[in-house]
Amino acid sequence: IESDPVRKSELMEMSRICQKVPRFPASSFREAVQIFWFQHLAVMFENPFGGNGPGRVDFYLWPYLERDLEAGKITMDEASELVLELFIKLHERIAPADGWVEAIVAGGRSPDGGLAVNPLSHLMVEAAIILKQTHPSVYVRLPEDAPDDFVDLSVRYLMEGENRGQIYGDDAIIRALYGDGVAIEDARNWCAGGCMEVGIQGGSGDLLFAFAHNTSRTLEIILNGGKLLQTGEKVISHDRTLADYETFQELLEDFETEFKRELGILMQRLDIYLEFYAKYRPSFLLSSMVHDCLERGRSMNDGGARYPHYGGSAVGIPNVSDSLYAIKRAVFDEKHVSGEELYKALCANFQGYEDLRKYLINLPKYGSENPEADALTERVLQTYCKTIKSHRNPQGGHCRPIILGFVWVVSFGQQVGATPDGRLAGQVLAHSLSPQSGSAVKGLTAAINSTTSFSFDEVSGGASTMWDLDVNWVTPEVLRPVLLTFFQRGGHIFQGNVIDIALLKDAQENPEPYRDLMVRVGGYSARFVTLSAATQTEIIGRYKYREQ
């Protein structure tokens, strides 16, 4: 029996709230937070498979807080404490699994097009900065007309948020969704399902992020007679090698044909997933919370969801475009090297071809404001997007393109042999649509200009980029215009680390004192010392943008 009268009163109030909700509607902010927690637990117990991020918690809970503030029933400090407690509870449930992302998005627009940035949005971003924990992931939706203080908070989150910040260009995302057939009111109500994949709050199934495709490997088998370079295994019925092509256009067309064929197989596989998820994982509770499922009398993956789409990512697009550009220029335009000699160099992993590799590395690449290299990146991206979006699944939906690197930049890179851009076998691939590490030789501004030189409107699942910044150079005054320019030019997602490389190297060698050190991996953040040695090395080796 509690003897402290203050604590006893608190416990009695907690008991009253738990007896009331969620059976009866909330009449206060505290009750609304409790309803949210109960329903989130119930959903995750039923369907604990990721992609069920809480979404727009600030948007849906703000009316309760606003009313309580006006009535004098709560203070902002008390509300902040509730948000902190909620975030701690969210973290406790999945604390050991950093890659298990449950995302909250803060800010953005309301369905009517107005600003949805409110004081609760600020509280949630502040809570993420204060708490040194990896859950929940708090991502910022930054509209073009966002208030200055919310922009400043976003910048502070990137710099002081323990490398957990991920900022979205809200209006560019809305434009991509609307162009993909989403009603404008729903497009404005988007959220992040997990790592970064964009979906509609309460409007989609749980296959928004269902595959990742190693695009660099597709190019490899076209250049190597249908075989894998590192094993010699024959994987497709293609007999030409790089040495056999007389024109660049022939090679490009063969790559695109094979790329489309592989994506077609992936779409067929997703259709099978959809069929079996509908049968064996109907998720009745979750489906009851998805728009149109009740009206249609069907579960979310059985034609019930308003937008019955799935999605997936292509990995290594910048590596492919840089390789294609290197072949075009070195073999066909300048005739610096024959296709046969370059092919032999790839097979030898450039051993004995060091001068050729140096030449290839020094060729212009995506990220250096070279129009031709950037245009090839756009072409590969558009081939990917248009191919998967053209497929229709049995529920009438299609595949939404997502561009995300995640941990695959390491594991997929290990699967790929040497590439014509000068990359050695097994080395990491580029993150999402970011330039390869070391390719942005003209600095951050030029790299952003390259990345945003073409439209992301076809990437309706979100186009991610990774920008690790030199801690000795970046300041709020530097980062703010960089961030705003990126979004003004149509960028979708800005993330990256702001951390001393010497610190990371020491943590890799002496992990014990750095157990709480967090880094941005790509789509999620994790404690550095828990990552594989290969992923640690990839993060240390990323190019750190600084003043040129």
Coordinates of C-alpha atoms in Angstrom, one line a residue:
I1 CA 0.0 0.0 0.0
E2 CA 1.5 3.4 -1.1
S3 CA 1.8 5.7 1.9
D4 CA 3.1 8.8 0.0
P5 CA -0.1 10.8 -0.7
V6 CA 1.3 12.4 -3.9
R7 CA 2.4 9.1 -5.3
K8 CA -0.8 7.4 -4.3
S9 CA -2.8 10.1 -6.2
E10 CA -0.6 9.5 -9.3
L11 CA -1.2 5.7 -9.1
M12 CA -4.9 6.1 -8.7
E13 CA -5.1 8.4 -11.7
M14 CA -3.1 5.9 -13.8
S15 CA -5.5 3.2 -12.7
R16 CA -8.5 5.3 -13.6
I17 CA -7.1 6.0 -17.1
C18 CA -6.3 2.3 -17.7
Q19 CA -9.8 1.3 -16.7
K20 CA -11.3 3.9 -19.1
V21 CA -9.3 3.6 -22.3
P22 CA -9.3 2.4 -25.0
R23 CA -12.9 1.2 -24.4
F24 CA -14.0 4.8 -24.1
P25 CA -12.6 7.8 -26.0
A26 CA -9.9 10.0 -24.5
S27 CA -10.8 13.3 -22.9
S28 CA -7.3 14.5 -22.1
F29 CA -3.8 14.4 -23.5
R30 CA -2.7 11.9 -20.9
E31 CA -5.5 9.6 -21.8
A32 CA -4.8 10.0 -25.5
V33 CA -1.1 9.0 -24.9
Q34 CA -2.3 5.9 -23.0
I35 CA -4.7 4.9 -25.8
F36 CA -1.9 5.2 -28.3
W37 CA 0.4 3.0 -26.2
F38 CA -2.2 0.3 -25.7
Q39 CA -3.1 0.2 -29.4
H40 CA 0.5 0.2 -30.5
L41 CA 1.3 -2.7 -28.2
A42 CA -1.7 -4.6 -29.5
V43 CA -0.8 -4.1 -33.1
M44 CA 2.8 -5.1 -32.6
F45 CA 1.9 -8.2 -30.6
E46 CA -0.3 -9.2 -33.5
N47 CA 2.0 -8.3 -36.4
P48 CA 5.6 -7.8 -35.1
F49 CA 7.2 -7.7 -38.5
G50 CA 8.4 -4.2 -38.9
G51 CA 7.1 -1.4 -41.0
N52 CA 4.4 -0.6 -38.5
G53 CA 5.8 2.6 -37.4
P54 CA 3.5 4.8 -35.2
G55 CA 3.7 7.5 -37.8
R56 CA 2.1 10.9 -37.2
V57 CA 1.9 10.8 -33.4
D58 CA 2.3 14.6 -33.1
F59 CA -0.5 15.3 -35.6
Y60 CA -3.1 13.0 -34.0
L61 CA -2.3 13.8 -30.3
W62 CA -1.9 17.6 -30.7
P63 CA -5.6 18.5 -30.5
Y64 CA -5.8 16.8 -27.0
L65 CA -2.7 18.7 -25.8
E66 CA -3.9 21.9 -27.3
R67 CA -7.2 21.7 -25.5
D68 CA -5.6 20.8 -22.1
L69 CA -3.1 23.6 -22.4
E70 CA -5.9 26.1 -23.1
A71 CA -7.9 24.8 -20.1
G72 CA -4.9 25.0 -17.8
K73 CA -5.0 21.2 -17.2
I74 CA -1.4 20.6 -18.2
T75 CA 1.9 22.5 -18.7
M76 CA 4.3 22.1 -21.5
D77 CA 6.9 20.7 -19.0
E78 CA 4.3 18.0 -18.0
A79 CA 3.6 17.2 -21.6
S80 CA 7.3 16.9 -22.3
E81 CA 7.7 14.5 -19.4
L82 CA 4.9 12.3 -20.8
V83 CA 6.5 12.3 -24.3
L84 CA 9.8 11.3 -22.7
E85 CA 8.2 8.5 -20.8
L86 CA 6.4 7.3 -23.9
F87 CA 9.6 7.2 -25.9
I88 CA 11.3 5.2 -23.1
K89 CA 8.5 2.7 -23.2
L90 CA 8.8 2.4 -26.9
H91 CA 12.6 1.8 -26.6
E92 CA 12.3 -0.8 -23.7
R93 CA 10.3 -3.2 -25.8
I94 CA 12.8 -3.6 -28.6
A95 CA 16.0 -2.1 -27.1
P96 CA 18.4 -4.9 -28.2
A97 CA 17.4 -4.7 -31.8
D98 CA 18.7 -1.4 -33.3
G99 CA 17.7 -2.3 -36.8
W100 CA 14.1 -2.9 -35.9
V101 CA 12.8 0.5 -36.7
E102 CA 9.5 2.0 -35.5
A103 CA 9.3 5.4 -36.9
I104 CA 7.5 8.6 -35.7
V105 CA 7.4 11.5 -38.2
A106 CA 7.1 15.0 -36.8
G107 CA 5.8 18.1 -38.6
G108 CA 4.7 18.2 -42.2
R109 CA 1.4 19.2 -43.6
S110 CA -2.2 18.5 -42.6
P111 CA -4.5 16.8 -45.2
D112 CA -6.0 20.3 -46.1
G113 CA -2.5 21.5 -47.1
G114 CA -1.8 23.7 -44.1
L115 CA 1.1 23.4 -41.8
A116 CA 0.9 20.6 -39.2
V117 CA 4.0 21.7 -37.3
N118 CA 2.9 22.3 -33.8
P119 CA 4.4 22.5 -30.2
L120 CA 4.1 18.7 -29.9
S121 CA 6.2 18.3 -33.0
H122 CA 8.9 20.3 -31.2
L123 CA 8.6 18.3 -28.0
M124 CA 9.0 15.0 -29.9
V125 CA 12.2 16.1 -31.7
E126 CA 13.5 17.5 -28.5
A127 CA 12.8 14.2 -26.7
A128 CA 14.8 12.4 -29.4
I129 CA 17.7 14.7 -28.8
I130 CA 17.6 14.3 -25.1
L131 CA 17.3 10.6 -24.9
K132 CA 20.3 8.6 -25.9
Q133 CA 18.4 5.6 -27.3
T134 CA 17.9 4.1 -30.7
H135 CA 14.1 3.8 -30.4
P136 CA 11.8 5.2 -31.6
S137 CA 13.2 6.7 -34.7
V138 CA 12.0 10.3 -35.0
Y139 CA 12.1 11.7 -38.5
V140 CA 11.3 15.3 -39.4
R141 CA 8.9 16.3 -42.2
L142 CA 10.2 19.7 -43.3
P143 CA 7.7 21.7 -45.5
E144 CA 9.0 24.5 -47.7
D145 CA 7.3 27.1 -45.5
A146 CA 8.3 25.5 -42.2
P147 CA 8.7 28.0 -39.3
D148 CA 12.3 29.1 -38.7
D149 CA 12.4 27.6 -35.3
F150 CA 11.4 24.2 -36.6
V151 CA 14.1 24.5 -39.3
D152 CA 16.7 25.4 -36.6
L153 CA 15.5 22.4 -34.5
S154 CA 16.0 20.1 -37.5
V155 CA 19.5 21.4 -38.0
R156 CA 20.2 20.9 -34.3
Y157 CA 18.8 17.4 -34.5
L158 CA 21.3 16.5 -37.2
M159 CA 24.2 17.9 -35.3
E160 CA 23.3 17.0 -31.7
G161 CA 21.0 14.0 -32.0
E162 CA 23.6 11.3 -31.6
N163 CA 23.6 10.7 -35.4
R164 CA 19.9 9.7 -35.4
G165 CA 18.5 12.6 -37.5
Q166 CA 16.7 11.9 -40.8
I167 CA 15.0 14.9 -42.4
Y168 CA 12.4 14.7 -45.3
G169 CA 11.6 17.3 -47.9
D170 CA 7.9 17.2 -47.2
D171 CA 6.6 18.8 -50.3
A172 CA 8.7 16.8 -52.7
I173 CA 7.5 13.6 -51.1
I174 CA 3.9 14.7 -51.3
R175 CA 4.4 15.6 -55.0
A176 CA 5.9 12.1 -55.7
L177 CA 3.0 10.4 -54.0
Y178 CA 0.3 12.5 -55.7
G179 CA 2.0 11.8 -59.1
D180 CA 1.8 8.1 -58.2
G181 CA -2.0 8.2 -57.9
V182 CA -2.5 9.0 -54.3
A183 CA -5.3 11.4 -53.4
I184 CA -3.8 14.7 -52.4
E185 CA -5.3 14.6 -48.9
D186 CA -3.8 11.2 -48.4
A187 CA -0.5 12.2 -49.9
R188 CA -0.2 15.0 -47.3
N189 CA -0.8 12.4 -44.6
W190 CA 2.2 10.2 -45.4
C191 CA 4.5 8.7 -42.8
A192 CA 7.6 6.5 -42.7
G193 CA 6.8 2.8 -42.3
G194 CA 10.2 1.9 -40.8
C195 CA 13.7 2.7 -42.0
M196 CA 12.5 5.4 -44.4
E197 CA 10.0 3.9 -46.8
V198 CA 7.1 6.2 -47.4
G199 CA 3.5 5.1 -47.0
I200 CA 0.1 6.5 -46.2
Q201 CA -0.9 6.7 -42.6
G202 CA -3.4 3.9 -42.2
G203 CA -3.7 3.4 -45.9
S204 CA -1.2 0.7 -46.9
G205 CA -0.3 -2.9 -46.3
D206 CA 2.9 -4.1 -44.6
L207 CA 4.9 -4.9 -47.7
L208 CA 6.0 -1.4 -48.4
F209 CA 9.6 -2.5 -48.2
A210 CA 9.8 -6.0 -49.4
F211 CA 13.0 -6.5 -51.3
A212 CA 16.4 -5.0 -52.2
H213 CA 18.1 -5.6 -55.6
N214 CA 21.8 -5.7 -56.2
T215 CA 21.9 -3.5 -59.4
S216 CA 25.7 -3.7 -59.6
R217 CA 25.6 -7.4 -59.9
T218 CA 23.2 -7.1 -62.9
L219 CA 25.8 -5.1 -64.8
E220 CA 28.5 -7.5 -63.8
I221 CA 26.9 -10.5 -65.4
I222 CA 26.3 -8.6 -68.6
L223 CA 30.0 -7.7 -68.7
N224 CA 31.1 -11.2 -67.8
G225 CA 29.2 -13.4 -70.2
G226 CA 26.4 -14.2 -67.8
K227 CA 28.8 -15.3 -65.0
L228 CA 29.7 -14.0 -61.6
L229 CA 33.2 -12.5 -61.6
Q230 CA 34.3 -13.9 -58.2
T231 CA 33.0 -17.5 -58.6
G232 CA 32.6 -18.0 -62.3
E233 CA 29.1 -19.4 -61.8
K234 CA 26.9 -19.1 -64.9
V235 CA 23.6 -17.4 -63.8
I236 CA 21.9 -16.3 -67.0
S237 CA 22.0 -17.4 -70.6
H238 CA 24.1 -14.4 -71.9
D239 CA 27.4 -15.1 -73.6
R240 CA 28.8 -11.7 -74.6
T241 CA 31.5 -10.1 -72.4
L242 CA 32.7 -6.5 -72.4
A243 CA 35.2 -7.5 -75.0
D244 CA 32.5 -8.4 -77.5
Y245 CA 30.5 -5.1 -77.7
E246 CA 31.1 -2.9 -80.7
T247 CA 29.0 0.0 -79.4
F248 CA 28.1 1.4 -76.0
Q249 CA 24.4 1.5 -76.9
E250 CA 24.4 -2.2 -77.4
L251 CA 25.9 -2.8 -74.0
L252 CA 23.5 -0.3 -72.4
E253 CA 20.5 -2.0 -74.0
D254 CA 21.6 -5.4 -72.9
F255 CA 22.0 -4.2 -69.3
E256 CA 18.5 -2.6 -69.3
T257 CA 17.0 -5.7 -70.8
E258 CA 18.5 -7.9 -68.1
F259 CA 17.6 -5.4 -65.4
K260 CA 14.0 -5.4 -66.4
R261 CA 13.9 -9.2 -66.6
E262 CA 15.2 -9.6 -63.1
L263 CA 12.8 -6.9 -61.8
G264 CA 10.0 -8.8 -63.4
I265 CA 10.9 -11.9 -61.5
L266 CA 10.9 -9.9 -58.3
M267 CA 7.5 -8.6 -59.0
Q268 CA 6.2 -12.2 -59.5
R269 CA 7.7 -13.1 -56.2
L270 CA 6.0 -10.2 -54.4
D271 CA 2.7 -11.3 -55.9
I272 CA 3.2 -14.7 -54.3
Y273 CA 4.1 -13.0 -51.0
L274 CA 0.9 -11.0 -51.2
E275 CA -1.2 -14.1 -51.8
F276 CA 0.3 -16.0 -48.9
Y277 CA 0.3 -13.0 -46.5
A278 CA -3.4 -12.6 -47.2
K279 CA -4.0 -16.2 -46.4
Y280 CA -1.6 -16.8 -43.5
R281 CA -1.1 -13.4 -42.0
P282 CA -4.4 -11.5 -42.3
S283 CA -3.7 -9.3 -39.2
F284 CA -7.3 -8.6 -38.4
L285 CA -6.7 -6.0 -35.8
L286 CA -4.2 -4.0 -37.8
S287 CA -6.4 -4.3 -40.9
S288 CA -9.3 -2.8 -38.9
M289 CA -7.2 0.3 -38.6
V290 CA -6.3 0.5 -42.3
H291 CA -8.6 2.7 -44.5
D292 CA -11.2 0.8 -46.5
C293 CA -10.6 -2.6 -45.0
L294 CA -13.8 -2.6 -42.9
E295 CA -15.8 -1.2 -45.8
R296 CA -14.5 -3.8 -48.2
G297 CA -14.6 -6.6 -45.7
R298 CA -11.1 -7.7 -46.6
S299 CA -7.7 -7.7 -44.8
M300 CA -5.0 -5.2 -45.8
N301 CA -3.1 -7.6 -47.9
D302 CA -6.2 -9.1 -49.5
G303 CA -7.4 -6.1 -51.4
G304 CA -8.7 -4.2 -48.3
A305 CA -6.1 -1.4 -48.1
R306 CA -6.9 1.8 -49.9
Y307 CA -3.4 1.6 -51.5
P308 CA -2.6 -2.1 -52.0
H309 CA 1.0 -1.4 -53.1
Y310 CA 4.3 -3.0 -52.2
G311 CA 7.8 -1.6 -52.6
G312 CA 11.5 -2.3 -52.8
S313 CA 14.9 -0.8 -53.3
A314 CA 17.6 -0.9 -56.0
V315 CA 21.1 -0.8 -54.4
G316 CA 24.2 0.4 -56.2
I317 CA 22.7 2.7 -58.8
P318 CA 25.6 5.2 -58.6
N319 CA 28.1 2.4 -59.0
V320 CA 26.4 1.2 -62.2
S321 CA 26.1 4.7 -63.7
D322 CA 29.8 5.4 -62.9
S323 CA 30.8 2.1 -64.5
L324 CA 28.7 2.8 -67.6
Y325 CA 30.2 6.2 -67.9
A326 CA 33.7 4.8 -67.5
I327 CA 33.1 2.2 -70.3
K328 CA 31.6 4.8 -72.6
R329 CA 34.4 7.2 -72.2
A330 CA 37.4 4.9 -71.9
V331 CA 36.5 2.3 -74.4
F332 CA 34.2 3.9 -77.0
D333 CA 34.7 7.7 -76.9
E334 CA 38.4 8.2 -76.1
K335 CA 39.5 4.6 -77.0
H336 CA 42.0 4.8 -74.1
V337 CA 41.6 1.1 -73.6
S338 CA 40.0 -1.7 -75.5
G339 CA 36.9 -3.5 -74.2
E340 CA 39.0 -6.7 -74.1
E341 CA 41.8 -5.1 -72.0
L342 CA 39.3 -3.6 -69.6
Y343 CA 37.6 -6.9 -69.3
K344 CA 40.9 -8.7 -68.5
A345 CA 41.6 -6.0 -65.9
L346 CA 38.2 -6.7 -64.2
C347 CA 38.8 -10.4 -64.2
A348 CA 42.2 -9.8 -62.6
N349 CA 40.8 -7.4 -60.0
F350 CA 43.1 -4.8 -61.5
Q351 CA 46.2 -6.7 -60.4
G352 CA 48.8 -5.8 -63.1
Y353 CA 46.5 -3.0 -64.3
E354 CA 47.2 -0.4 -61.7
D355 CA 47.7 2.5 -64.1
L356 CA 44.5 1.7 -65.8
R357 CA 42.7 1.6 -62.5
K358 CA 44.1 5.0 -61.6
Y359 CA 42.9 6.4 -64.9
L360 CA 39.4 5.0 -64.3
I361 CA 39.2 6.3 -60.7
N362 CA 40.1 9.8 -62.0
L363 CA 37.4 9.9 -64.6
P364 CA 34.5 12.2 -63.7
K365 CA 31.7 10.5 -61.7
Y366 CA 28.2 11.1 -60.5
G367 CA 28.5 13.7 -57.8
S368 CA 31.0 16.0 -59.5
E369 CA 28.5 18.0 -61.6
N370 CA 29.4 16.1 -64.8
P371 CA 26.2 16.3 -66.9
E372 CA 26.8 13.0 -68.7
A373 CA 27.6 11.0 -65.6
D374 CA 24.6 12.5 -63.8
A375 CA 22.4 11.8 -66.8
L376 CA 23.4 8.1 -66.8
T377 CA 22.5 7.9 -63.1
E378 CA 19.1 9.3 -63.9
R379 CA 18.6 6.8 -66.8
V380 CA 19.4 3.8 -64.5
L381 CA 17.1 5.3 -61.8
Q382 CA 14.2 5.9 -64.3
T383 CA 14.6 2.4 -65.8
Y384 CA 14.2 1.0 -62.3
C385 CA 11.2 3.1 -61.3
K386 CA 9.2 2.8 -64.5
T387 CA 9.8 -1.0 -64.7
I388 CA 8.5 -1.8 -61.3
K389 CA 5.7 0.8 -61.4
S390 CA 4.4 -0.7 -64.6
H391 CA 3.6 -4.0 -62.9
R392 CA 0.1 -4.5 -61.4
N393 CA -0.4 -6.9 -58.6
P394 CA -3.6 -9.1 -58.2
Q395 CA -5.1 -6.5 -55.8
G396 CA -4.7 -3.7 -58.3
G397 CA -1.7 -2.1 -56.7
H398 CA 1.8 -1.7 -58.0
C399 CA 5.4 -1.6 -56.7
R400 CA 6.6 1.7 -55.3
P401 CA 10.3 2.5 -55.9
I402 CA 12.4 3.1 -52.9
I403 CA 16.1 4.0 -52.9
L404 CA 17.8 2.9 -49.7
G405 CA 21.3 1.6 -49.0
F406 CA 20.9 0.1 -45.5
V407 CA 23.5 -2.5 -44.5
W408 CA 23.4 -3.9 -48.1
V409 CA 26.0 -1.5 -49.3
V410 CA 28.5 -3.8 -47.5
S411 CA 27.0 -7.2 -48.1
F412 CA 26.0 -6.5 -51.7
G413 CA 29.4 -5.0 -52.3
Q414 CA 31.0 -8.2 -51.1
Q415 CA 29.1 -10.1 -53.8
V416 CA 30.4 -7.9 -56.7
G417 CA 33.7 -8.2 -58.4
A418 CA 35.8 -5.4 -59.7
T419 CA 33.9 -2.7 -61.6
P420 CA 34.8 -0.5 -64.5
D421 CA 34.8 2.7 -62.4
G422 CA 38.0 1.4 -60.6
R423 CA 36.3 -0.1 -57.6
L424 CA 38.0 -3.3 -56.4
A425 CA 36.2 -6.6 -55.8
G426 CA 34.2 -6.8 -52.5
Q427 CA 34.4 -3.1 -51.8
V428 CA 31.3 -1.3 -50.5
L429 CA 28.7 0.1 -52.8
A430 CA 27.3 3.7 -52.8
H431 CA 24.6 4.6 -50.3
S432 CA 21.3 5.0 -52.0
L433 CA 21.5 8.0 -54.4
S434 CA 24.6 9.5 -52.7
P435 CA 27.8 9.7 -54.8
Q436 CA 30.3 6.9 -54.2
S437 CA 32.7 7.7 -51.4
G438 CA 35.5 9.8 -52.9
S439 CA 33.6 10.7 -56.1
A440 CA 32.4 14.1 -55.0
V441 CA 35.7 15.7 -55.7
K442 CA 34.2 19.2 -56.1
G443 CA 32.7 19.2 -52.6
L444 CA 29.3 19.2 -50.9
T445 CA 27.6 21.8 -53.0
A446 CA 28.5 20.2 -56.3
A447 CA 27.5 16.8 -55.0
I448 CA 24.1 18.1 -54.0
N449 CA 23.7 19.8 -57.4
S450 CA 24.5 16.4 -59.1
T451 CA 22.1 14.5 -56.8
T452 CA 19.3 17.0 -57.4
S453 CA 20.0 17.6 -61.1
F454 CA 17.1 15.2 -62.0
S455 CA 13.7 14.7 -60.5
F456 CA 12.8 12.2 -57.8
D457 CA 9.1 12.4 -58.6
E458 CA 9.1 8.8 -59.8
V459 CA 10.5 7.6 -56.5
S460 CA 7.2 7.5 -54.6
G461 CA 8.6 5.4 -51.9
G462 CA 11.3 7.9 -51.0
A463 CA 14.8 8.6 -52.3
S464 CA 17.4 8.5 -49.6
T465 CA 20.9 10.2 -49.5
M466 CA 23.7 9.9 -47.0
W467 CA 25.8 13.0 -46.2
D468 CA 28.5 12.4 -43.5
L469 CA 29.9 15.8 -42.5
D470 CA 33.3 16.8 -41.2
V471 CA 32.8 17.6 -37.5
N472 CA 35.6 20.1 -37.6
W473 CA 33.9 22.1 -40.3
V474 CA 30.1 21.9 -40.0
T475 CA 28.2 24.4 -37.9
P476 CA 24.5 25.3 -37.7
E477 CA 25.2 28.3 -39.9
V478 CA 26.8 26.1 -42.6
L479 CA 24.3 23.2 -42.3
R480 CA 21.1 25.2 -42.4
P481 CA 21.5 26.6 -46.0
V482 CA 22.8 23.2 -47.2
L483 CA 19.7 21.5 -45.9
L484 CA 17.3 24.1 -47.2
T485 CA 19.0 24.1 -50.6
F486 CA 18.8 20.3 -50.8
F487 CA 15.1 20.4 -50.3
Q488 CA 14.5 23.4 -52.5
R489 CA 16.1 21.5 -55.3
G490 CA 13.7 18.6 -54.8
G491 CA 15.7 16.3 -52.5
H492 CA 13.8 13.7 -50.5
I493 CA 15.7 12.5 -47.6
F494 CA 18.8 13.9 -45.8
Q495 CA 20.8 11.9 -43.3
G496 CA 24.3 11.4 -42.2
N497 CA 26.9 11.3 -39.4
V498 CA 28.5 14.3 -37.7
I499 CA 31.3 12.6 -35.7
D500 CA 35.1 12.5 -35.3
I501 CA 36.7 9.7 -37.3
A502 CA 39.4 9.4 -34.7
L503 CA 36.7 8.6 -32.2
L504 CA 35.2 5.9 -34.4
K505 CA 38.6 4.3 -35.0
D506 CA 39.3 4.2 -31.3
A507 CA 35.9 2.7 -30.7
Q508 CA 36.6 0.0 -33.3
E509 CA 39.8 -0.9 -31.5
N510 CA 38.7 -0.4 -27.9
P511 CA 34.9 -0.9 -27.9
E512 CA 34.3 -1.1 -24.1
P513 CA 34.4 2.7 -23.3
Y514 CA 32.1 3.4 -26.3
R515 CA 29.1 1.2 -25.7
D516 CA 26.7 4.1 -26.0
L517 CA 28.2 5.6 -29.2
M518 CA 25.6 5.8 -31.9
V519 CA 26.0 6.2 -35.7
R520 CA 23.8 6.5 -38.7
V521 CA 24.1 3.2 -40.6
G522 CA 21.6 4.0 -43.4
G523 CA 17.9 4.2 -42.7
Y524 CA 18.5 3.5 -39.1
S525 CA 20.9 4.3 -36.3
A526 CA 22.8 1.8 -34.1
R527 CA 25.4 1.6 -31.4
F528 CA 28.6 1.5 -33.2
V529 CA 30.3 -1.3 -31.2
T530 CA 27.4 -3.7 -32.0
L531 CA 27.9 -3.5 -35.8
S532 CA 29.9 -5.9 -37.8
A533 CA 33.6 -5.0 -38.4
A534 CA 32.8 -4.6 -42.1
T535 CA 30.0 -2.1 -41.4
Q536 CA 32.1 -0.2 -38.9
T537 CA 34.9 0.1 -41.5
E538 CA 32.4 1.3 -44.2
I539 CA 31.2 4.1 -41.8
I540 CA 34.7 5.1 -41.0
G541 CA 35.6 5.1 -44.7
R542 CA 32.8 7.2 -45.9
Y543 CA 33.7 10.5 -47.5
K544 CA 33.3 13.3 -44.9
Y545 CA 32.1 16.4 -46.7
R546 CA 34.0 19.6 -45.8
E547 CA 34.9 23.0 -47.2
Q548 CA 36.6 22.8 -50.5

